[in-house]
Protein backbone atom coordinates (compact mmCIF):
# COMPACT_ATOMS: atom_id res chain seq x y z
CA UNK A 1 0.00 0.00 0.00
CA UNK A 2 2.83 2.38 0.85
CA UNK A 3 4.34 1.93 -2.61
CA UNK A 4 1.02 2.66 -4.30
CA UNK A 5 0.65 5.91 -2.38
CA UNK A 6 4.24 6.88 -3.20
CA UNK A 7 3.62 6.13 -6.87
CA UNK A 8 0.43 8.20 -6.98
CA UNK A 9 2.13 11.12 -5.22
CA UNK A 10 5.04 10.94 -7.66
CA UNK A 11 2.66 10.77 -10.60
CA UNK A 12 0.73 13.80 -9.37
CA UNK A 13 3.93 15.75 -8.74
CA UNK A 14 5.23 14.93 -12.21
CA UNK A 15 1.94 15.99 -13.76
CA UNK A 16 1.91 19.32 -11.93
CA UNK A 17 5.53 20.10 -12.79
CA UNK A 18 5.00 19.03 -16.39
CA UNK A 19 1.96 21.22 -16.87
CA UNK A 20 3.75 24.22 -15.37
CA UNK A 21 6.54 23.84 -17.91
CA UNK A 22 3.94 24.14 -20.63
CA UNK A 23 3.83 23.46 -24.31
CA UNK A 24 6.60 25.94 -25.14
CA UNK A 25 9.15 24.09 -23.03
CA UNK A 26 8.07 20.80 -24.58
CA UNK A 27 8.59 22.23 -28.06
CA UNK A 28 12.04 23.54 -27.04
CA UNK A 29 13.06 20.12 -25.76
CA UNK A 30 11.74 18.45 -28.91
CA UNK A 31 13.66 20.89 -31.13
CA UNK A 32 16.87 20.34 -29.14
CA UNK A 33 16.50 16.58 -29.39
CA UNK A 34 15.93 16.80 -33.14
CA UNK A 35 19.00 19.01 -33.61
CA UNK A 36 21.09 16.62 -31.56
CA UNK A 37 19.91 13.63 -33.57
CA UNK A 38 20.72 15.41 -36.85
CA UNK A 39 24.22 16.40 -35.75
CA UNK A 40 26.73 14.65 -38.06
CA UNK A 41 29.03 13.74 -35.18
CA UNK A 42 26.18 12.07 -33.30
CA UNK A 43 25.01 10.25 -36.42
CA UNK A 44 28.53 8.98 -37.13
CA UNK A 45 28.96 7.84 -33.53
CA UNK A 46 25.62 6.02 -33.64
CA UNK A 47 26.53 4.34 -36.93
CA UNK A 48 29.95 3.33 -35.58
CA UNK A 49 28.32 1.86 -32.48
CA UNK A 50 25.81 -0.02 -34.62
CA UNK A 51 28.54 -1.38 -36.87
CA UNK A 52 30.57 -2.51 -33.86
CA UNK A 53 27.50 -4.21 -32.44
CA UNK A 54 26.81 -6.03 -35.69
CA UNK A 55 30.45 -7.16 -35.92
CA UNK A 56 30.38 -8.39 -32.33
CA UNK A 57 27.11 -10.22 -32.92
CA UNK A 58 28.56 -11.90 -36.01
CA UNK A 59 31.66 -13.02 -34.11
CA UNK A 60 29.54 -14.25 -31.22
CA UNK A 61 27.29 -16.17 -33.60
CA UNK A 62 30.31 -17.76 -35.27
CA UNK A 63 31.79 -18.76 -31.91
CA UNK A 64 28.52 -20.21 -30.66
CA UNK A 65 27.79 -22.05 -33.90
CA UNK A 66 31.29 -23.59 -33.81
CA UNK A 67 30.58 -24.90 -30.31
CA UNK A 68 27.05 -26.18 -30.88
CA UNK A 69 27.38 -27.25 -34.49
CA UNK A 70 24.10 -28.05 -36.21
CA UNK A 71 22.01 -27.18 -33.16
CA UNK A 72 21.69 -23.56 -34.38
CA UNK A 73 18.24 -23.27 -35.99
CA UNK A 74 18.32 -22.76 -39.74
CA UNK A 75 16.10 -19.68 -39.47
CA UNK A 76 18.54 -17.97 -37.13
CA UNK A 77 21.50 -18.83 -39.31
CA UNK A 78 19.71 -17.44 -42.38
CA UNK A 79 18.80 -14.25 -40.51
CA UNK A 80 22.42 -13.63 -39.48
CA UNK A 81 23.62 -14.25 -43.03
CA UNK A 82 21.00 -11.79 -44.28
CA UNK A 83 22.15 -9.14 -41.82
CA UNK A 84 25.75 -9.63 -42.85
CA UNK A 85 24.81 -9.01 -46.48
CA UNK A 86 22.60 -6.03 -45.71
CA UNK A 87 25.03 -4.28 -43.38
CA UNK A 88 28.24 -5.22 -45.12
CA UNK A 89 31.34 -3.19 -44.44
CA UNK A 90 31.71 0.27 -45.97
CA UNK A 91 28.69 0.25 -48.24
CA UNK A 92 26.03 2.91 -48.31
CA UNK A 93 22.98 2.45 -46.12
CA UNK A 94 19.36 2.78 -47.26
CA UNK A 95 19.52 6.58 -46.79
CA UNK A 96 22.35 6.96 -49.27
CA UNK A 97 24.95 7.85 -46.68
CA UNK A 98 28.09 6.09 -45.61
CA UNK A 99 30.15 6.10 -42.46
CA UNK A 100 33.26 7.69 -43.97
XYZ file of C-alpha atoms in Angstrom:
100
model
C 0.000 0.000 0.000
C 2.831 2.379 0.855
C 4.337 1.932 -2.610
C 1.022 2.661 -4.298
C 0.655 5.907 -2.380
C 4.244 6.881 -3.203
C 3.622 6.127 -6.872
C 0.425 8.201 -6.975
C 2.128 11.122 -5.218
C 5.039 10.943 -7.659
C 2.658 10.768 -10.596
C 0.735 13.800 -9.371
C 3.933 15.751 -8.739
C 5.233 14.929 -12.211
C 1.943 15.989 -13.759
C 1.906 19.324 -11.927
C 5.531 20.098 -12.789
C 4.997 19.034 -16.386
C 1.956 21.221 -16.869
C 3.750 24.219 -15.371
C 6.541 23.838 -17.911
C 3.940 24.142 -20.634
C 3.833 23.458 -24.312
C 6.603 25.942 -25.136
C 9.148 24.095 -23.030
C 8.066 20.796 -24.580
C 8.592 22.231 -28.063
C 12.039 23.545 -27.035
C 13.058 20.117 -25.761
C 11.739 18.448 -28.913
C 13.663 20.887 -31.125
C 16.869 20.340 -29.138
C 16.503 16.575 -29.388
C 15.926 16.796 -33.145
C 18.999 19.013 -33.613
C 21.092 16.624 -31.556
C 19.908 13.630 -33.572
C 20.715 15.406 -36.849
C 24.217 16.398 -35.745
C 26.730 14.650 -38.065
C 29.033 13.740 -35.175
C 26.178 12.067 -33.303
C 25.006 10.246 -36.424
C 28.533 8.977 -37.127
C 28.956 7.842 -33.526
C 25.620 6.017 -33.643
C 26.528 4.338 -36.935
C 29.946 3.326 -35.585
C 28.317 1.862 -32.484
C 25.806 -0.018 -34.624
C 28.543 -1.383 -36.871
C 30.569 -2.510 -33.857
C 27.504 -4.214 -32.436
C 26.814 -6.026 -35.692
C 30.448 -7.161 -35.925
C 30.385 -8.385 -32.330
C 27.111 -10.218 -32.916
C 28.559 -11.898 -36.006
C 31.655 -13.017 -34.107
C 29.543 -14.252 -31.217
C 27.290 -16.170 -33.605
C 30.310 -17.761 -35.270
C 31.794 -18.760 -31.910
C 28.518 -20.213 -30.662
C 27.791 -22.045 -33.905
C 31.290 -23.587 -33.810
C 30.579 -24.903 -30.314
C 27.053 -26.185 -30.879
C 27.382 -27.248 -34.493
C 24.102 -28.047 -36.210
C 22.015 -27.176 -33.156
C 21.691 -23.562 -34.381
C 18.243 -23.269 -35.987
C 18.317 -22.765 -39.736
C 16.102 -19.678 -39.474
C 18.538 -17.972 -37.127
C 21.499 -18.830 -39.315
C 19.710 -17.442 -42.381
C 18.797 -14.248 -40.512
C 22.415 -13.633 -39.482
C 23.624 -14.251 -43.032
C 21.004 -11.788 -44.276
C 22.151 -9.143 -41.821
C 25.755 -9.626 -42.855
C 24.814 -9.012 -46.477
C 22.604 -6.031 -45.706
C 25.035 -4.284 -43.384
C 28.236 -5.220 -45.125
C 31.342 -3.188 -44.438
C 31.708 0.267 -45.965
C 28.687 0.246 -48.245
C 26.029 2.909 -48.306
C 22.984 2.448 -46.125
C 19.360 2.781 -47.264
C 19.519 6.584 -46.787
C 22.352 6.962 -49.275
C 24.949 7.850 -46.685
C 28.090 6.086 -45.610
C 30.154 6.102 -42.455
C 33.256 7.691 -43.974
